[in-house]
Amino acid sequence: MLRGDKVGLRARHEEDIPVLRTELHDDVANASRAEGGPWRPITPGSKDPRFVVDDKEQGRVPFSVVELEGGTLIGTAALWGIDHHNRSAHLGLGLLPSARGKGYGTDVVAVLCHYGFVVRGLRRLQVETLSDNTAMLRSAERNGFVREGVLRSSAWVMGEFLDEVLLGLLAQDWKPDAPR
């Protein structure tokens, strides 16, 4: 398990999947904001790639996020779109409603940076998030990510087009011990 100050990132357990589906995916408004495509219901027991891990998949590394004290499941995180040639990847996370607003997101981003830069030897990490997702913007910027641009009206979410913000962090600019 990878450890931060407040959270741990560990392998996905089978018992995590129903919780993540119920708390994250079945919340249509939240799931529509997090996904790149339209929300659709998932049949119970089906192999949904958002939560079921394919250990052969080399371009995506999913984690379950747990509280360090007690080990309670609080969300999901991933490095995805891993490009071995250019040594880059995207990162993302989703916290259960009960875990939001407690500083966990900033810690998750820090642990994902450690994984990407130290464990995987990547050179660049990138975040794309909706422009009104202040929690993700704050978590990324507290970890040294820099706003690189705005993709105007690029995301269709629940009946309207929204802007997305693109943030990047290079390994040489990362400060793992910076106060967050």
PDB file of C-alpha atoms in Angstrom:
ATOM      1  CA  MET A   1       0.000   0.000   0.000  1.00  0.00           C
ATOM      2  CA  LEU A   2       1.140   3.530  -0.786  1.00  0.00           C
ATOM      3  CA  ARG A   3       0.754   5.866   2.187  1.00  0.00           C
ATOM      4  CA  GLY A   4       0.140   9.580   2.472  1.00  0.00           C
ATOM      5  CA  ASP A   5      -0.499  11.642   5.572  1.00  0.00           C
ATOM      6  CA  LYS A   6      -4.193  10.710   5.803  1.00  0.00           C
ATOM      7  CA  VAL A   7      -4.864   8.081   3.134  1.00  0.00           C
ATOM      8  CA  GLY A   8      -3.555   4.869   1.719  1.00  0.00           C
ATOM      9  CA  LEU A   9      -3.811   3.732  -1.897  1.00  0.00           C
ATOM     10  CA  ARG A  10      -4.185  -0.023  -2.130  1.00  0.00           C
ATOM     11  CA  ALA A  11      -5.291  -2.684  -4.578  1.00  0.00           C
ATOM     12  CA  ARG A  12      -8.998  -2.901  -5.336  1.00  0.00           C
ATOM     13  CA  HIS A  13     -10.773  -5.570  -3.291  1.00  0.00           C
ATOM     14  CA  GLU A  14     -13.871  -7.354  -4.544  1.00  0.00           C
ATOM     15  CA  GLU A  15     -15.908  -5.984  -1.633  1.00  0.00           C
ATOM     16  CA  ASP A  16     -14.975  -2.403  -2.685  1.00  0.00           C
ATOM     17  CA  ILE A  17     -16.872  -2.666  -5.963  1.00  0.00           C
ATOM     18  CA  PRO A  18     -20.476  -2.582  -4.661  1.00  0.00           C
ATOM     19  CA  VAL A  19     -19.653   0.401  -2.437  1.00  0.00           C
ATOM     20  CA  LEU A  20     -17.995   2.336  -5.253  1.00  0.00           C
ATOM     21  CA  ARG A  21     -20.874   1.559  -7.609  1.00  0.00           C
ATOM     22  CA  THR A  22     -23.504   2.666  -5.105  1.00  0.00           C
ATOM     23  CA  GLU A  23     -21.713   5.729  -3.727  1.00  0.00           C
ATOM     24  CA  LEU A  24     -20.057   7.008  -6.913  1.00  0.00           C
ATOM     25  CA  HIS A  25     -21.573   5.555 -10.074  1.00  0.00           C
ATOM     26  CA  ASP A  26     -25.238   5.385  -9.071  1.00  0.00           C
ATOM     27  CA  ASP A  27     -25.157   9.106  -8.211  1.00  0.00           C
ATOM     28  CA  VAL A  28     -26.085  10.183 -11.759  1.00  0.00           C
ATOM     29  CA  ALA A  29     -25.197  13.867 -11.361  1.00  0.00           C
ATOM     30  CA  ASN A  30     -21.789  13.130  -9.826  1.00  0.00           C
ATOM     31  CA  ALA A  31     -20.955  10.283 -12.233  1.00  0.00           C
ATOM     32  CA  SER A  32     -21.922  12.447 -15.223  1.00  0.00           C
ATOM     33  CA  ARG A  33     -19.397  15.050 -14.089  1.00  0.00           C
ATOM     34  CA  ALA A  34     -16.628  12.495 -13.622  1.00  0.00           C
ATOM     35  CA  GLU A  35     -16.981  10.476 -16.821  1.00  0.00           C
ATOM     36  CA  GLY A  36     -16.147  11.461 -20.369  1.00  0.00           C
ATOM     37  CA  GLY A  37     -19.331   9.931 -21.736  1.00  0.00           C
ATOM     38  CA  PRO A  38     -22.994   9.747 -20.887  1.00  0.00           C
ATOM     39  CA  TRP A  39     -24.091   7.985 -17.706  1.00  0.00           C
ATOM     40  CA  ARG A  40     -25.743   4.615 -18.144  1.00  0.00           C
ATOM     41  CA  PRO A  41     -26.974   2.054 -15.624  1.00  0.00           C
ATOM     42  CA  ILE A  42     -24.800  -0.958 -14.923  1.00  0.00           C
ATOM     43  CA  THR A  43     -26.280  -4.403 -14.454  1.00  0.00           C
ATOM     44  CA  PRO A  44     -25.398  -5.845 -11.018  1.00  0.00           C
ATOM     45  CA  GLY A  45     -22.578  -8.359 -11.342  1.00  0.00           C
ATOM     46  CA  SER A  46     -21.367  -7.056 -14.715  1.00  0.00           C
ATOM     47  CA  LYS A  47     -17.682  -6.365 -15.274  1.00  0.00           C
ATOM     48  CA  ASP A  48     -17.608  -2.567 -15.260  1.00  0.00           C
ATOM     49  CA  PRO A  49     -14.083  -1.407 -16.191  1.00  0.00           C
ATOM     50  CA  ARG A  50     -14.392   1.675 -13.973  1.00  0.00           C
ATOM     51  CA  PHE A  51     -14.232  -0.482 -10.866  1.00  0.00           C
ATOM     52  CA  VAL A  52     -13.155  -4.002 -11.869  1.00  0.00           C
ATOM     53  CA  VAL A  53      -9.390  -4.199 -12.254  1.00  0.00           C
ATOM     54  CA  ASP A  54      -7.765  -5.848 -15.260  1.00  0.00           C
ATOM     55  CA  ASP A  55      -4.242  -6.658 -14.081  1.00  0.00           C
ATOM     56  CA  LYS A  56      -3.099  -7.057 -17.708  1.00  0.00           C
ATOM     57  CA  GLU A  57      -4.042  -3.453 -18.549  1.00  0.00           C
ATOM     58  CA  GLN A  58      -0.748  -1.536 -18.618  1.00  0.00           C
ATOM     59  CA  GLY A  59      -2.126   1.919 -19.373  1.00  0.00           C
ATOM     60  CA  ARG A  60      -4.250   2.280 -16.229  1.00  0.00           C
ATOM     61  CA  VAL A  61      -3.401   1.698 -12.563  1.00  0.00           C
ATOM     62  CA  PRO A  62      -6.503   1.866 -10.342  1.00  0.00           C
ATOM     63  CA  PHE A  63      -6.405   2.097  -6.576  1.00  0.00           C
ATOM     64  CA  SER A  64      -8.927   1.999  -3.777  1.00  0.00           C
ATOM     65  CA  VAL A  65      -8.465   4.890  -1.361  1.00  0.00           C
ATOM     66  CA  VAL A  66      -8.684   4.094   2.347  1.00  0.00           C
ATOM     67  CA  GLU A  67      -8.290   6.105   5.540  1.00  0.00           C
ATOM     68  CA  LEU A  68      -4.998   5.272   7.222  1.00  0.00           C
ATOM     69  CA  GLU A  69      -6.694   5.149  10.603  1.00  0.00           C
ATOM     70  CA  GLY A  70      -9.157   2.289  10.444  1.00  0.00           C
ATOM     71  CA  GLY A  71      -8.749   1.324   6.790  1.00  0.00           C
ATOM     72  CA  THR A  72     -12.237   2.526   5.791  1.00  0.00           C
ATOM     73  CA  LEU A  73     -12.821   2.709   2.032  1.00  0.00           C
ATOM     74  CA  ILE A  74     -13.295   6.361   1.042  1.00  0.00           C
ATOM     75  CA  GLY A  75     -12.871   6.384  -2.728  1.00  0.00           C
ATOM     76  CA  THR A  76     -11.008   5.497  -5.864  1.00  0.00           C
ATOM     77  CA  ALA A  77      -7.934   6.910  -7.605  1.00  0.00           C
ATOM     78  CA  ALA A  78      -5.997   6.106 -10.755  1.00  0.00           C
ATOM     79  CA  LEU A  79      -3.149   6.918 -13.036  1.00  0.00           C
ATOM     80  CA  TRP A  80      -4.493   6.422 -16.545  1.00  0.00           C
ATOM     81  CA  GLY A  81      -3.449   7.044 -20.124  1.00  0.00           C
ATOM     82  CA  ILE A  82       0.065   6.022 -19.124  1.00  0.00           C
ATOM     83  CA  ASP A  83       2.385   6.762 -22.034  1.00  0.00           C
ATOM     84  CA  HIS A  84       5.648   4.860 -21.550  1.00  0.00           C
ATOM     85  CA  HIS A  85       7.382   6.510 -24.507  1.00  0.00           C
ATOM     86  CA  ASN A  86       6.703  10.091 -23.396  1.00  0.00           C
ATOM     87  CA  ARG A  87       6.758   9.124 -19.708  1.00  0.00           C
ATOM     88  CA  SER A  88       3.478  10.831 -18.915  1.00  0.00           C
ATOM     89  CA  ALA A  89       0.097   9.984 -17.426  1.00  0.00           C
ATOM     90  CA  HIS A  90      -3.182  11.485 -16.299  1.00  0.00           C
ATOM     91  CA  LEU A  91      -4.494  11.214 -12.771  1.00  0.00           C
ATOM     92  CA  GLY A  92      -7.941  11.206 -11.296  1.00  0.00           C
ATOM     93  CA  LEU A  93      -9.836  10.428  -8.145  1.00  0.00           C
ATOM     94  CA  GLY A  94     -13.328  10.078  -6.776  1.00  0.00           C
ATOM     95  CA  LEU A  95     -14.180  10.376  -3.100  1.00  0.00           C
ATOM     96  CA  LEU A  96     -17.308   9.004  -1.475  1.00  0.00           C
ATOM     97  CA  PRO A  97     -19.683  11.787  -0.374  1.00  0.00           C
ATOM     98  CA  SER A  98     -18.900  11.167   3.306  1.00  0.00           C
ATOM     99  CA  ALA A  99     -15.163  11.709   2.642  1.00  0.00           C
ATOM    100  CA  ARG A 100     -15.387  15.018   0.785  1.00  0.00           C
ATOM    101  CA  GLY A 101     -14.220  18.288   2.323  1.00  0.00           C
ATOM    102  CA  LYS A 102     -11.741  16.664   4.731  1.00  0.00           C
ATOM    103  CA  GLY A 103      -8.466  17.224   2.852  1.00  0.00           C
ATOM    104  CA  TYR A 104      -8.290  13.677   1.552  1.00  0.00           C
ATOM    105  CA  GLY A 105      -8.202  14.790  -2.097  1.00  0.00           C
ATOM    106  CA  THR A 106      -5.000  16.775  -1.635  1.00  0.00           C
ATOM    107  CA  ASP A 107      -3.376  13.779   0.046  1.00  0.00           C
ATOM    108  CA  VAL A 108      -4.560  11.404  -2.711  1.00  0.00           C
ATOM    109  CA  VAL A 109      -3.018  13.669  -5.370  1.00  0.00           C
ATOM    110  CA  ALA A 110       0.245  13.747  -3.390  1.00  0.00           C
ATOM    111  CA  VAL A 111       0.372   9.948  -3.196  1.00  0.00           C
ATOM    112  CA  LEU A 112      -0.440   9.616  -6.913  1.00  0.00           C
ATOM    113  CA  CYS A 113       2.416  12.044  -7.669  1.00  0.00           C
ATOM    114  CA  HIS A 114       4.774   9.930  -5.593  1.00  0.00           C
ATOM    115  CA  TYR A 115       3.627   6.813  -7.427  1.00  0.00           C
ATOM    116  CA  GLY A 116       3.942   8.444 -10.848  1.00  0.00           C
ATOM    117  CA  PHE A 117       7.272  10.188 -10.373  1.00  0.00           C
ATOM    118  CA  VAL A 118       9.126   7.915  -7.933  1.00  0.00           C
ATOM    119  CA  VAL A 119       7.707   4.432  -8.505  1.00  0.00           C
ATOM    120  CA  ARG A 120       6.948   4.685 -12.247  1.00  0.00           C
ATOM    121  CA  GLY A 121       9.663   7.174 -13.254  1.00  0.00           C
ATOM    122  CA  LEU A 122       7.271   9.392 -15.176  1.00  0.00           C
ATOM    123  CA  ARG A 123       8.237  12.908 -16.221  1.00  0.00           C
ATOM    124  CA  ARG A 124       4.810  14.562 -16.483  1.00  0.00           C
ATOM    125  CA  LEU A 125       1.427  14.183 -14.793  1.00  0.00           C
ATOM    126  CA  GLN A 126      -1.732  15.838 -16.030  1.00  0.00           C
ATOM    127  CA  VAL A 127      -5.199  16.583 -14.649  1.00  0.00           C
ATOM    128  CA  GLU A 128      -8.301  17.538 -16.610  1.00  0.00           C
ATOM    129  CA  THR A 129     -11.252  18.666 -14.527  1.00  0.00           C
ATOM    130  CA  LEU A 130     -14.389  20.731 -14.906  1.00  0.00           C
ATOM    131  CA  SER A 131     -13.747  24.415 -14.290  1.00  0.00           C
ATOM    132  CA  ASP A 132     -16.203  24.474 -11.384  1.00  0.00           C
ATOM    133  CA  ASN A 133     -14.564  21.528  -9.597  1.00  0.00           C
ATOM    134  CA  THR A 134     -12.866  23.745  -7.036  1.00  0.00           C
ATOM    135  CA  ALA A 135     -11.940  20.805  -4.783  1.00  0.00           C
ATOM    136  CA  MET A 136      -9.905  19.082  -7.529  1.00  0.00           C
ATOM    137  CA  LEU A 137      -8.373  22.345  -8.720  1.00  0.00           C
ATOM    138  CA  ARG A 138      -7.305  23.149  -5.150  1.00  0.00           C
ATOM    139  CA  SER A 139      -5.943  19.629  -4.541  1.00  0.00           C
ATOM    140  CA  ALA A 140      -3.890  19.718  -7.747  1.00  0.00           C
ATOM    141  CA  GLU A 141      -2.559  23.238  -7.211  1.00  0.00           C
ATOM    142  CA  ARG A 142      -1.590  22.500  -3.590  1.00  0.00           C
ATOM    143  CA  ASN A 143       0.582  19.713  -4.994  1.00  0.00           C
ATOM    144  CA  GLY A 144       2.303  22.015  -7.495  1.00  0.00           C
ATOM    145  CA  PHE A 145       0.176  21.514 -10.606  1.00  0.00           C
ATOM    146  CA  VAL A 146       0.047  24.547 -12.889  1.00  0.00           C
ATOM    147  CA  ARG A 147      -2.963  25.601 -14.945  1.00  0.00           C
ATOM    148  CA  GLU A 148      -1.934  25.192 -18.561  1.00  0.00           C
ATOM    149  CA  GLY A 149      -5.167  26.015 -20.311  1.00  0.00           C
ATOM    150  CA  VAL A 150      -8.925  25.944 -20.542  1.00  0.00           C
ATOM    151  CA  LEU A 151     -10.799  23.754 -22.987  1.00  0.00           C
ATOM    152  CA  ARG A 152     -13.819  25.939 -23.602  1.00  0.00           C
ATOM    153  CA  SER A 153     -17.232  24.229 -23.698  1.00  0.00           C
ATOM    154  CA  SER A 154     -15.563  20.845 -24.108  1.00  0.00           C
ATOM    155  CA  ALA A 155     -17.610  18.719 -21.707  1.00  0.00           C
ATOM    156  CA  TRP A 156     -21.297  17.894 -22.176  1.00  0.00           C
ATOM    157  CA  VAL A 157     -22.661  17.412 -18.647  1.00  0.00           C
ATOM    158  CA  MET A 158     -26.320  16.969 -17.792  1.00  0.00           C
ATOM    159  CA  GLY A 159     -27.679  19.199 -20.551  1.00  0.00           C
ATOM    160  CA  GLU A 160     -24.987  21.859 -20.849  1.00  0.00           C
ATOM    161  CA  PHE A 161     -21.464  22.365 -22.124  1.00  0.00           C
ATOM    162  CA  LEU A 162     -18.885  23.155 -19.448  1.00  0.00           C
ATOM    163  CA  ASP A 163     -15.270  24.289 -19.621  1.00  0.00           C
ATOM    164  CA  GLU A 164     -12.468  21.972 -18.557  1.00  0.00           C
ATOM    165  CA  VAL A 165      -9.207  23.102 -16.987  1.00  0.00           C
ATOM    166  CA  LEU A 166      -5.954  21.399 -17.946  1.00  0.00           C
ATOM    167  CA  LEU A 167      -3.239  21.263 -15.270  1.00  0.00           C
ATOM    168  CA  GLY A 168       0.245  19.785 -15.501  1.00  0.00           C
ATOM    169  CA  LEU A 169       3.137  18.965 -13.212  1.00  0.00           C
ATOM    170  CA  LEU A 170       6.666  18.042 -14.274  1.00  0.00           C
ATOM    171  CA  ALA A 171       8.871  15.796 -12.169  1.00  0.00           C
ATOM    172  CA  GLN A 172      11.524  18.504 -11.794  1.00  0.00           C
ATOM    173  CA  ASP A 173       8.910  20.945 -10.426  1.00  0.00           C
ATOM    174  CA  TRP A 174       7.387  18.491  -7.949  1.00  0.00           C
ATOM    175  CA  LYS A 175       8.110  19.212  -4.292  1.00  0.00           C
ATOM    176  CA  PRO A 176       7.123  16.094  -2.350  1.00  0.00           C
ATOM    177  CA  ASP A 177       7.636  17.671   1.052  1.00  0.00           C
ATOM    178  CA  ALA A 178       5.930  21.013   0.341  1.00  0.00           C
ATOM    179  CA  PRO A 179       3.248  22.023   2.833  1.00  0.00           C
ATOM    180  CA  ARG A 180      -0.228  21.336   1.484  1.00  0.00           C
TER     181      ARG A 180
END
